[in-house]
mmCIF file of N, CA, C and O in Angstrom:
data_model
loop_
_atom_site.group_PDB
_atom_site.id
_atom_site.type_symbol
_atom_site.label_atom_id
_atom_site.label_comp_id
_atom_site.label_asym_id
_atom_site.label_seq_id
_atom_site.Cartn_x
_atom_site.Cartn_y
_atom_site.Cartn_z
ATOM 1 N N MET A 59 65.896 -2.445 -38.474
ATOM 2 C CA MET A 59 66.671 -3.517 -39.448
ATOM 3 C C MET A 59 65.908 -3.925 -40.565
ATOM 4 O O MET A 59 66.507 -4.104 -41.556
ATOM 5 N N MET A 60 64.599 -4.223 -40.433
ATOM 6 C CA MET A 60 63.530 -4.569 -41.260
ATOM 7 C C MET A 60 63.560 -3.759 -42.572
ATOM 8 O O MET A 60 63.527 -3.969 -43.779
ATOM 9 N N VAL A 61 63.657 -2.421 -42.141
ATOM 10 C CA VAL A 61 63.686 -1.427 -43.226
ATOM 11 C C VAL A 61 64.959 -1.533 -44.009
ATOM 12 O O VAL A 61 65.034 -1.416 -45.320
ATOM 13 N N LEU A 62 66.147 -1.708 -43.579
ATOM 14 C CA LEU A 62 67.341 -2.025 -44.454
ATOM 15 C C LEU A 62 66.985 -3.186 -45.110
ATOM 16 O O LEU A 62 67.703 -3.162 -46.319
ATOM 17 N N ILE A 63 66.769 -4.047 -44.480
ATOM 18 C CA ILE A 63 66.524 -5.258 -45.221
ATOM 19 C C ILE A 63 65.723 -5.158 -46.501
ATOM 20 O O ILE A 63 66.133 -5.728 -47.765
ATOM 21 N N SER A 64 64.539 -4.622 -46.127
ATOM 22 C CA SER A 64 63.557 -4.245 -47.313
ATOM 23 C C SER A 64 64.113 -3.266 -48.517
ATOM 24 O O SER A 64 63.557 -3.578 -49.551
ATOM 25 N N TYR A 65 65.042 -2.605 -48.206
ATOM 26 C CA TYR A 65 65.749 -2.137 -49.185
ATOM 27 C C TYR A 65 66.111 -2.919 -50.416
ATOM 28 O O TYR A 65 66.148 -2.353 -51.626
ATOM 29 N N GLY A 66 66.588 -3.843 -50.180
ATOM 30 C CA GLY A 66 66.829 -4.938 -51.208
ATOM 31 C C GLY A 66 65.922 -5.400 -51.932
ATOM 32 O O GLY A 66 65.935 -6.251 -53.198
ATOM 33 N N LEU A 67 64.432 -5.282 -51.875
ATOM 34 C CA LEU A 67 63.310 -5.357 -52.589
ATOM 35 C C LEU A 67 63.608 -4.774 -54.038
ATOM 36 O O LEU A 67 62.865 -5.712 -54.864
ATOM 37 N N LYS A 68 64.258 -3.851 -54.175
ATOM 38 C CA LYS A 68 64.225 -3.395 -55.545
ATOM 39 C C LYS A 68 65.018 -4.114 -56.380
ATOM 40 O O LYS A 68 65.226 -3.868 -57.557
ATOM 41 N N GLU A 69 66.098 -4.765 -55.749
ATOM 42 C CA GLU A 69 67.047 -5.605 -56.477
ATOM 43 C C GLU A 69 66.544 -7.160 -56.694
ATOM 44 O O GLU A 69 67.318 -7.805 -57.286
ATOM 45 N N VAL A 70 65.280 -7.365 -56.373
ATOM 46 C CA VAL A 70 64.822 -8.749 -56.513
ATOM 47 C C VAL A 70 64.695 -9.502 -57.891
ATOM 48 O O VAL A 70 64.271 -8.676 -58.688
ATOM 49 N N ASN A 71 65.429 -10.464 -58.015
ATOM 50 C CA ASN A 71 65.298 -11.166 -59.201
ATOM 51 C C ASN A 71 65.040 -12.766 -58.991
ATOM 52 O O ASN A 71 65.832 -13.692 -58.327
ATOM 53 N N LEU A 72 63.749 -13.044 -59.028
ATOM 54 C CA LEU A 72 63.387 -14.436 -58.448
ATOM 55 C C LEU A 72 63.883 -15.546 -59.365
ATOM 56 O O LEU A 72 63.816 -16.786 -58.727
ATOM 57 N N LEU A 73 64.479 -15.559 -60.501
ATOM 58 C CA LEU A 73 65.077 -16.320 -61.163
ATOM 59 C C LEU A 73 66.236 -16.989 -60.572
ATOM 60 O O LEU A 73 66.770 -18.000 -60.616
ATOM 61 N N TYR A 74 67.083 -16.076 -59.445
ATOM 62 C CA TYR A 74 67.957 -16.556 -58.568
ATOM 63 C C TYR A 74 67.593 -17.788 -57.609
ATOM 64 O O TYR A 74 68.535 -18.453 -57.260
ATOM 65 N N LEU A 75 66.419 -17.937 -57.779
ATOM 66 C CA LEU A 75 66.001 -19.026 -56.597
ATOM 67 C C LEU A 75 65.883 -20.576 -57.368
ATOM 68 O O LEU A 75 65.693 -21.463 -56.630
ATOM 69 N N LEU A 76 65.955 -20.346 -58.598
ATOM 70 C CA LEU A 76 65.881 -21.645 -59.350
ATOM 71 C C LEU A 76 67.311 -22.025 -59.673
ATOM 72 O O LEU A 76 68.275 -21.652 -59.978
ATOM 73 N N PRO A 77 67.455 -23.415 -59.576
ATOM 74 C CA PRO A 77 66.802 -24.440 -59.259
ATOM 75 C C PRO A 77 66.473 -24.713 -58.102
ATOM 76 O O PRO A 77 67.548 -24.513 -57.242
ATOM 77 N N LEU A 78 65.477 -25.060 -57.619
ATOM 78 C CA LEU A 78 65.226 -24.957 -56.004
ATOM 79 C C LEU A 78 65.831 -26.225 -55.615
ATOM 80 O O LEU A 78 66.124 -26.118 -54.574
ATOM 81 N N THR A 79 65.786 -27.295 -56.153
ATOM 82 C CA THR A 79 66.340 -28.742 -55.322
ATOM 83 C C THR A 79 67.771 -28.790 -56.197
ATOM 84 O O THR A 79 67.938 -29.955 -56.138
ATOM 85 N N GLU A 80 68.487 -27.662 -56.116
ATOM 86 C CA GLU A 80 69.997 -28.132 -56.697
ATOM 87 C C GLU A 80 70.861 -28.937 -55.977
ATOM 88 O O GLU A 80 71.610 -29.726 -56.557
ATOM 89 N N ALA A 81 70.727 -28.750 -54.420
ATOM 90 C CA ALA A 81 71.633 -29.442 -53.696
ATOM 91 C C ALA A 81 70.944 -30.865 -53.486
ATOM 92 O O ALA A 81 71.712 -31.923 -52.890
ATOM 93 N N GLY A 82 69.731 -31.432 -53.752
ATOM 94 C CA GLY A 82 69.231 -32.421 -53.445
ATOM 95 C C GLY A 82 68.405 -32.341 -52.179
ATOM 96 O O GLY A 82 68.830 -31.828 -51.238
ATOM 97 N N TRP A 83 67.143 -33.165 -52.085
ATOM 98 C CA TRP A 83 66.379 -33.475 -51.024
ATOM 99 C C TRP A 83 67.247 -33.559 -49.649
ATOM 100 O O TRP A 83 66.789 -33.157 -48.608
ATOM 101 N N PRO A 84 68.247 -34.791 -49.739
ATOM 102 C CA PRO A 84 68.683 -35.145 -48.368
ATOM 103 C C PRO A 84 69.530 -33.850 -48.057
ATOM 104 O O PRO A 84 69.676 -33.692 -46.714
ATOM 105 N N ASN A 85 70.192 -33.343 -48.764
ATOM 106 C CA ASN A 85 70.896 -32.206 -48.153
ATOM 107 C C ASN A 85 70.215 -31.169 -47.609
ATOM 108 O O ASN A 85 70.556 -30.307 -46.526
ATOM 109 N N ILE A 86 69.026 -30.988 -48.331
ATOM 110 C CA ILE A 86 68.226 -29.845 -47.881
ATOM 111 C C ILE A 86 67.490 -30.238 -46.401
ATOM 112 O O ILE A 86 67.497 -29.365 -45.555
ATOM 113 N N ILE A 87 67.154 -31.258 -46.342
ATOM 114 C CA ILE A 87 66.466 -32.084 -45.145
ATOM 115 C C ILE A 87 67.522 -31.716 -43.940
ATOM 116 O O ILE A 87 67.204 -31.431 -42.941
ATOM 117 N N SER A 88 68.618 -32.450 -44.030
ATOM 118 C CA SER A 88 69.829 -32.331 -43.223
ATOM 119 C C SER A 88 70.080 -30.932 -42.691
ATOM 120 O O SER A 88 70.248 -30.333 -41.502
ATOM 121 N N GLY A 89 70.094 -29.841 -43.500
ATOM 122 C CA GLY A 89 70.287 -28.679 -43.361
ATOM 123 C C GLY A 89 69.362 -27.964 -42.604
ATOM 124 O O GLY A 89 69.493 -27.121 -41.717
ATOM 125 N N SER A 90 68.029 -28.146 -43.051
ATOM 126 C CA SER A 90 66.846 -27.468 -42.313
ATOM 127 C C SER A 90 66.936 -28.134 -40.854
ATOM 128 O O SER A 90 66.410 -27.364 -39.842
ATOM 129 N N THR A 91 67.141 -29.355 -40.577
ATOM 130 C CA THR A 91 67.041 -29.919 -39.363
ATOM 131 C C THR A 91 68.163 -29.050 -38.444
ATOM 132 O O THR A 91 67.658 -28.821 -37.240
ATOM 133 N N GLU A 92 69.098 -28.744 -38.656
ATOM 134 C CA GLU A 92 70.234 -28.171 -38.099
ATOM 135 C C GLU A 92 69.623 -26.717 -37.883
ATOM 136 O O GLU A 92 70.005 -26.039 -36.588
ATOM 137 N N THR A 93 69.213 -26.137 -38.649
ATOM 138 C CA THR A 93 68.779 -24.864 -38.577
ATOM 139 C C THR A 93 67.453 -24.460 -37.902
ATOM 140 O O THR A 93 67.433 -23.678 -36.934
ATOM 141 N N LEU A 94 66.661 -25.652 -37.980
ATOM 142 C CA LEU A 94 65.377 -25.444 -37.109
ATOM 143 C C LEU A 94 65.742 -25.368 -35.557
ATOM 144 O O LEU A 94 65.253 -24.617 -35.031
ATOM 145 N N MET A 95 66.526 -26.271 -35.208
ATOM 146 C CA MET A 95 66.911 -26.265 -33.641
ATOM 147 C C MET A 95 67.418 -24.922 -33.284
ATOM 148 O O MET A 95 67.472 -24.502 -32.251
ATOM 149 N N ALA A 96 68.528 -24.435 -34.174
ATOM 150 C CA ALA A 96 69.026 -23.014 -33.650
ATOM 151 C C ALA A 96 67.963 -22.000 -33.802
ATOM 152 O O ALA A 96 68.059 -21.065 -32.730
ATOM 153 N N MET A 97 66.799 -22.107 -34.406
ATOM 154 C CA MET A 97 65.897 -20.985 -34.590
ATOM 155 C C MET A 97 64.873 -21.018 -33.303
ATOM 156 O O MET A 97 64.138 -19.995 -32.847
ATOM 157 N N PHE A 98 64.808 -22.279 -32.618
ATOM 158 C CA PHE A 98 63.521 -22.500 -31.586
ATOM 159 C C PHE A 98 64.033 -21.758 -30.644
ATOM 160 O O PHE A 98 63.121 -21.316 -29.700
ATOM 161 N N GLY A 99 65.177 -22.051 -29.816
ATOM 162 C CA GLY A 99 65.532 -21.227 -28.598
ATOM 163 C C GLY A 99 65.000 -22.024 -27.387
ATOM 164 O O GLY A 99 64.745 -21.511 -26.201
ATOM 165 N N PHE A 100 64.940 -23.218 -27.647
ATOM 166 C CA PHE A 100 64.106 -24.244 -26.534
ATOM 167 C C PHE A 100 65.328 -24.175 -25.189
ATOM 168 O O PHE A 100 64.670 -24.455 -24.053
ATOM 169 N N GLU A 101 66.584 -24.011 -25.403
ATOM 170 C CA GLU A 101 67.449 -24.324 -24.354
ATOM 171 C C GLU A 101 67.200 -22.947 -23.298
ATOM 172 O O GLU A 101 67.144 -23.295 -22.207
ATOM 173 N N PHE A 102 66.873 -21.977 -23.948
ATOM 174 C CA PHE A 102 66.935 -20.477 -23.150
ATOM 175 C C PHE A 102 65.422 -20.847 -22.443
ATOM 176 O O PHE A 102 65.232 -20.402 -21.361
ATOM 177 N N PHE A 103 64.555 -21.212 -23.071
ATOM 178 C CA PHE A 103 63.143 -21.349 -22.572
ATOM 179 C C PHE A 103 63.247 -22.441 -21.319
ATOM 180 O O PHE A 103 62.407 -22.184 -20.310
ATOM 181 N N LEU A 104 63.869 -23.549 -21.485
ATOM 182 C CA LEU A 104 63.941 -24.669 -20.414
ATOM 183 C C LEU A 104 64.593 -23.814 -19.102
ATOM 184 O O LEU A 104 64.357 -24.320 -18.039
ATOM 185 N N VAL A 105 65.530 -23.189 -19.399
ATOM 186 C CA VAL A 105 66.428 -22.622 -18.038
ATOM 187 C C VAL A 105 65.170 -21.434 -17.456
ATOM 188 O O VAL A 105 65.220 -21.342 -16.275
ATOM 189 N N VAL A 106 64.775 -20.518 -18.065
ATOM 190 C CA VAL A 106 63.758 -19.384 -17.759
ATOM 191 C C VAL A 106 62.447 -19.769 -17.311
ATOM 192 O O VAL A 106 61.833 -19.247 -16.307
ATOM 193 N N PHE A 107 61.889 -20.981 -17.847
ATOM 194 C CA PHE A 107 60.681 -21.280 -17.641
ATOM 195 C C PHE A 107 60.141 -21.318 -16.136
ATOM 196 O O PHE A 107 59.018 -20.939 -15.828
ATOM 197 N N PRO A 108 60.876 -22.040 -15.108
ATOM 198 C CA PRO A 108 60.616 -21.896 -14.004
ATOM 199 C C PRO A 108 60.443 -20.737 -13.210
ATOM 200 O O PRO A 108 59.952 -20.381 -12.142
ATOM 201 N N MET A 109 61.209 -19.619 -13.676
ATOM 202 C CA MET A 109 61.281 -18.366 -12.810
ATOM 203 C C MET A 109 60.393 -17.366 -13.499
ATOM 204 O O MET A 109 60.240 -16.131 -12.864
ATOM 205 N N VAL A 110 59.521 -17.591 -14.526
ATOM 206 C CA VAL A 110 58.606 -16.648 -15.141
ATOM 207 C C VAL A 110 57.439 -16.874 -14.528
ATOM 208 O O VAL A 110 56.791 -18.040 -14.188
ATOM 209 N N GLU A 111 56.708 -15.874 -13.979
ATOM 210 C CA GLU A 111 55.513 -15.952 -13.477
ATOM 211 C C GLU A 111 54.321 -16.138 -14.355
ATOM 212 O O GLU A 111 54.309 -15.365 -15.414
ATOM 213 N N GLY A 112 53.323 -16.719 -14.125
ATOM 214 C CA GLY A 112 52.144 -17.039 -14.923
ATOM 215 C C GLY A 112 51.816 -18.498 -15.339
ATOM 216 O O GLY A 112 52.464 -19.164 -14.775
ATOM 217 N N SER A 113 50.655 -18.523 -16.220
ATOM 218 C CA SER A 113 50.493 -19.856 -16.257
ATOM 219 C C SER A 113 51.097 -20.637 -17.288
ATOM 220 O O SER A 113 51.767 -19.888 -18.185
ATOM 221 N N SER A 114 51.117 -21.797 -17.497
ATOM 222 C CA SER A 114 51.944 -22.757 -18.235
ATOM 223 C C SER A 114 51.415 -22.217 -19.702
ATOM 224 O O SER A 114 52.361 -22.102 -20.531
ATOM 225 N N GLY A 115 49.986 -22.321 -19.876
ATOM 226 C CA GLY A 115 49.760 -21.996 -21.138
ATOM 227 C C GLY A 115 50.046 -20.732 -21.625
ATOM 228 O O GLY A 115 50.364 -20.476 -22.805
ATOM 229 N N GLY A 116 50.052 -19.621 -20.907
ATOM 230 C CA GLY A 116 50.565 -18.197 -21.191
ATOM 231 C C GLY A 116 52.022 -18.175 -21.669
ATOM 232 O O GLY A 116 52.239 -17.515 -22.561
ATOM 233 N N LYS A 117 52.716 -19.099 -20.855
ATOM 234 C CA LYS A 117 54.352 -18.934 -21.097
ATOM 235 C C LYS A 117 54.543 -19.682 -22.741
ATOM 236 O O LYS A 117 55.269 -19.022 -23.315
ATOM 237 N N LEU A 118 53.599 -20.908 -22.672
ATOM 238 C CA LEU A 118 53.883 -21.450 -23.979
ATOM 239 C C LEU A 118 53.588 -21.049 -25.057
ATOM 240 O O LEU A 118 54.154 -20.628 -26.233
ATOM 241 N N LYS A 119 52.325 -19.969 -24.917
ATOM 242 C CA LYS A 119 51.785 -19.101 -26.066
ATOM 243 C C LYS A 119 52.900 -17.997 -26.490
ATOM 244 O O LYS A 119 53.230 -17.612 -27.585
ATOM 245 N N SER A 120 53.382 -17.493 -25.537
ATOM 246 C CA SER A 120 54.491 -16.563 -25.685
ATOM 247 C C SER A 120 55.626 -16.763 -26.130
ATOM 248 O O SER A 120 56.235 -16.276 -27.323
ATOM 249 N N VAL A 121 56.063 -18.255 -25.791
ATOM 250 C CA VAL A 121 57.321 -18.704 -26.543
ATOM 251 C C VAL A 121 57.044 -18.900 -27.900
ATOM 252 O O VAL A 121 57.972 -18.894 -28.916
ATOM 253 N N ALA A 122 55.944 -19.860 -28.049
ATOM 254 C CA ALA A 122 55.541 -20.108 -29.709
ATOM 255 C C ALA A 122 55.429 -18.857 -30.467
ATOM 256 O O ALA A 122 55.995 -18.570 -31.567
ATOM 257 N N LEU A 123 55.057 -17.588 -29.893
ATOM 258 C CA LEU A 123 54.899 -16.381 -30.941
ATOM 259 C C LEU A 123 56.128 -15.711 -31.040
ATOM 260 O O LEU A 123 56.528 -15.331 -32.274
ATOM 261 N N ALA A 124 57.002 -15.988 -30.086
ATOM 262 C CA ALA A 124 58.593 -15.527 -30.279
ATOM 263 C C ALA A 124 58.998 -16.132 -31.353
ATOM 264 O O ALA A 124 59.951 -15.510 -32.001
ATOM 265 N N SER A 125 58.944 -17.346 -31.138
ATOM 266 C CA SER A 125 59.748 -18.461 -32.229
ATOM 267 C C SER A 125 59.200 -18.111 -33.583
ATOM 268 O O SER A 125 59.903 -17.980 -34.463
ATOM 269 N N ALA A 126 57.915 -18.013 -33.700
ATOM 270 C CA ALA A 126 57.323 -17.782 -35.040
ATOM 271 C C ALA A 126 57.680 -16.360 -35.445
ATOM 272 O O ALA A 126 57.996 -16.274 -36.712
ATOM 273 N N VAL A 127 57.917 -15.150 -34.538
ATOM 274 C CA VAL A 127 58.562 -13.858 -35.381
ATOM 275 C C VAL A 127 60.022 -14.156 -35.564
ATOM 276 O O VAL A 127 60.282 -13.580 -36.674
ATOM 277 N N VAL A 128 60.741 -14.865 -34.927
ATOM 278 C CA VAL A 128 62.181 -15.212 -35.331
ATOM 279 C C VAL A 128 62.411 -15.963 -36.663
ATOM 280 O O VAL A 128 63.011 -15.549 -37.611
ATOM 281 N N VAL A 129 61.370 -16.975 -36.770
ATOM 282 C CA VAL A 129 61.292 -17.690 -38.006
ATOM 283 C C VAL A 129 61.069 -16.865 -39.279
ATOM 284 O O VAL A 129 61.695 -16.977 -40.456
ATOM 285 N N VAL A 130 59.964 -15.704 -39.039
ATOM 286 C CA VAL A 130 59.386 -15.011 -40.257
ATOM 287 C C VAL A 130 60.774 -14.047 -40.616
ATOM 288 O O VAL A 130 60.957 -13.774 -41.512
ATOM 289 N N LEU A 131 61.311 -13.630 -39.351
ATOM 290 C CA LEU A 131 62.391 -12.477 -39.751
ATOM 291 C C LEU A 131 63.432 -13.323 -40.460
ATOM 292 O O LEU A 131 64.287 -12.554 -41.551
ATOM 293 N N TYR A 132 63.827 -14.415 -39.910
ATOM 294 C CA TYR A 132 65.080 -15.273 -40.801
ATOM 295 C C TYR A 132 64.493 -15.635 -42.000
ATOM 296 O O TYR A 132 65.317 -15.369 -42.926
ATOM 297 N N ALA A 133 63.529 -15.977 -42.435
ATOM 298 C CA ALA A 133 63.068 -16.600 -43.657
ATOM 299 C C ALA A 133 62.854 -15.149 -44.699
ATOM 300 O O ALA A 133 63.627 -15.205 -45.694
ATOM 301 N N PHE A 134 62.475 -14.144 -44.083
ATOM 302 C CA PHE A 134 62.368 -12.726 -44.883
ATOM 303 C C PHE A 134 63.817 -12.348 -45.128
ATOM 304 O O PHE A 134 64.065 -12.114 -46.366
ATOM 305 N N THR A 135 64.861 -12.302 -44.425
ATOM 306 C CA THR A 135 66.053 -12.027 -44.553
ATOM 307 C C THR A 135 66.816 -12.964 -45.583
ATOM 308 O O THR A 135 67.412 -12.648 -46.420
ATOM 309 N N VAL A 136 66.766 -14.351 -45.523
ATOM 310 C CA VAL A 136 67.258 -15.351 -46.287
ATOM 311 C C VAL A 136 66.656 -15.173 -47.763
ATOM 312 O O VAL A 136 67.333 -15.138 -48.996
ATOM 313 N N PHE A 137 65.369 -14.775 -47.770
ATOM 314 C CA PHE A 137 64.682 -14.803 -49.168
ATOM 315 C C PHE A 137 65.200 -13.361 -49.815
ATOM 316 O O PHE A 137 65.600 -13.453 -51.074
ATOM 317 N N ILE A 138 65.254 -12.346 -49.106
ATOM 318 C CA ILE A 138 65.653 -10.910 -49.765
ATOM 319 C C ILE A 138 67.225 -11.307 -50.274
ATOM 320 O O ILE A 138 67.584 -10.825 -51.373
ATOM 321 N N CYS A 139 68.083 -11.956 -49.359
ATOM 322 C CA CYS A 139 69.428 -12.143 -49.662
ATOM 323 C C CYS A 139 69.586 -13.035 -50.863
ATOM 324 O O CYS A 139 70.393 -12.821 -51.745
ATOM 325 N N SER A 140 68.784 -13.916 -51.028
ATOM 326 C CA SER A 140 69.003 -15.128 -52.046
ATOM 327 C C SER A 140 68.516 -14.545 -53.344
ATOM 328 O O SER A 140 68.850 -15.086 -54.533
ATOM 329 N N THR A 141 67.374 -13.383 -53.282
ATOM 330 C CA THR A 141 66.932 -13.057 -54.592
ATOM 331 C C THR A 141 67.722 -11.848 -54.917
ATOM 332 O O THR A 141 67.421 -11.383 -56.130
ATOM 333 N N ALA A 142 68.389 -10.901 -54.033
ATOM 334 C CA ALA A 142 68.754 -9.615 -54.519
ATOM 335 C C ALA A 142 70.261 -9.929 -55.140
ATOM 336 O O ALA A 142 70.795 -9.182 -55.813
ATOM 337 N N PHE A 143 70.899 -10.940 -54.603
ATOM 338 C CA PHE A 143 72.348 -11.188 -54.808
ATOM 339 C C PHE A 143 72.433 -12.354 -55.913
ATOM 340 O O PHE A 143 71.615 -13.341 -55.438
ATOM 341 N N SER A 144 73.192 -12.195 -56.804
ATOM 342 C CA SER A 144 73.513 -13.398 -57.692
ATOM 343 C C SER A 144 74.181 -14.577 -57.045
ATOM 344 O O SER A 144 74.631 -14.475 -56.164
ATOM 345 N N PRO A 145 73.817 -15.920 -57.486
ATOM 346 C CA PRO A 145 74.704 -17.142 -56.874
ATOM 347 C C PRO A 145 75.902 -16.892 -56.742
ATOM 348 O O PRO A 145 76.794 -17.259 -55.715
ATOM 349 N N SER A 146 76.656 -16.126 -57.795
ATOM 350 C CA SER A 146 78.144 -15.850 -57.641
ATOM 351 C C SER A 146 78.499 -14.743 -56.734
ATOM 352 O O SER A 146 79.615 -15.035 -56.082
ATOM 353 N N ASN A 147 77.572 -13.921 -56.369
ATOM 354 C CA ASN A 147 78.085 -13.052 -55.290
ATOM 355 C C ASN A 147 77.714 -13.789 -53.914
ATOM 356 O O ASN A 147 78.526 -13.335 -52.981
ATOM 357 N N LEU A 148 76.802 -14.709 -53.745
ATOM 358 C CA LEU A 148 76.845 -15.330 -52.533
ATOM 359 C C LEU A 148 77.901 -16.382 -52.182
ATOM 360 O O LEU A 148 77.858 -16.773 -51.207
ATOM 361 N N THR A 149 78.759 -16.942 -52.939
ATOM 362 C CA THR A 149 79.855 -17.853 -52.968
ATOM 363 C C THR A 149 81.220 -16.859 -52.621
ATOM 364 O O THR A 149 81.421 -16.256 -52.495
#
């Protein structure tokens, strides 16, 4: 999947990211809080935590690493899509 997404790197135009705060800070913050909870996956962790063997610290490290990987993959995908496609293509 990452190879296919990386194919968009040849079409990157960083000017498509400007202006950064076009929607305004309140809209950006409200959108980021909704997205943040979707990426964490804490609901699944709370259900599975008692059934997984191992120390609590090890479980927490695994969940933190998995969440970090998901955040990086989402951010990479959004960055490539936002810079490869023009704003008119995205709407």
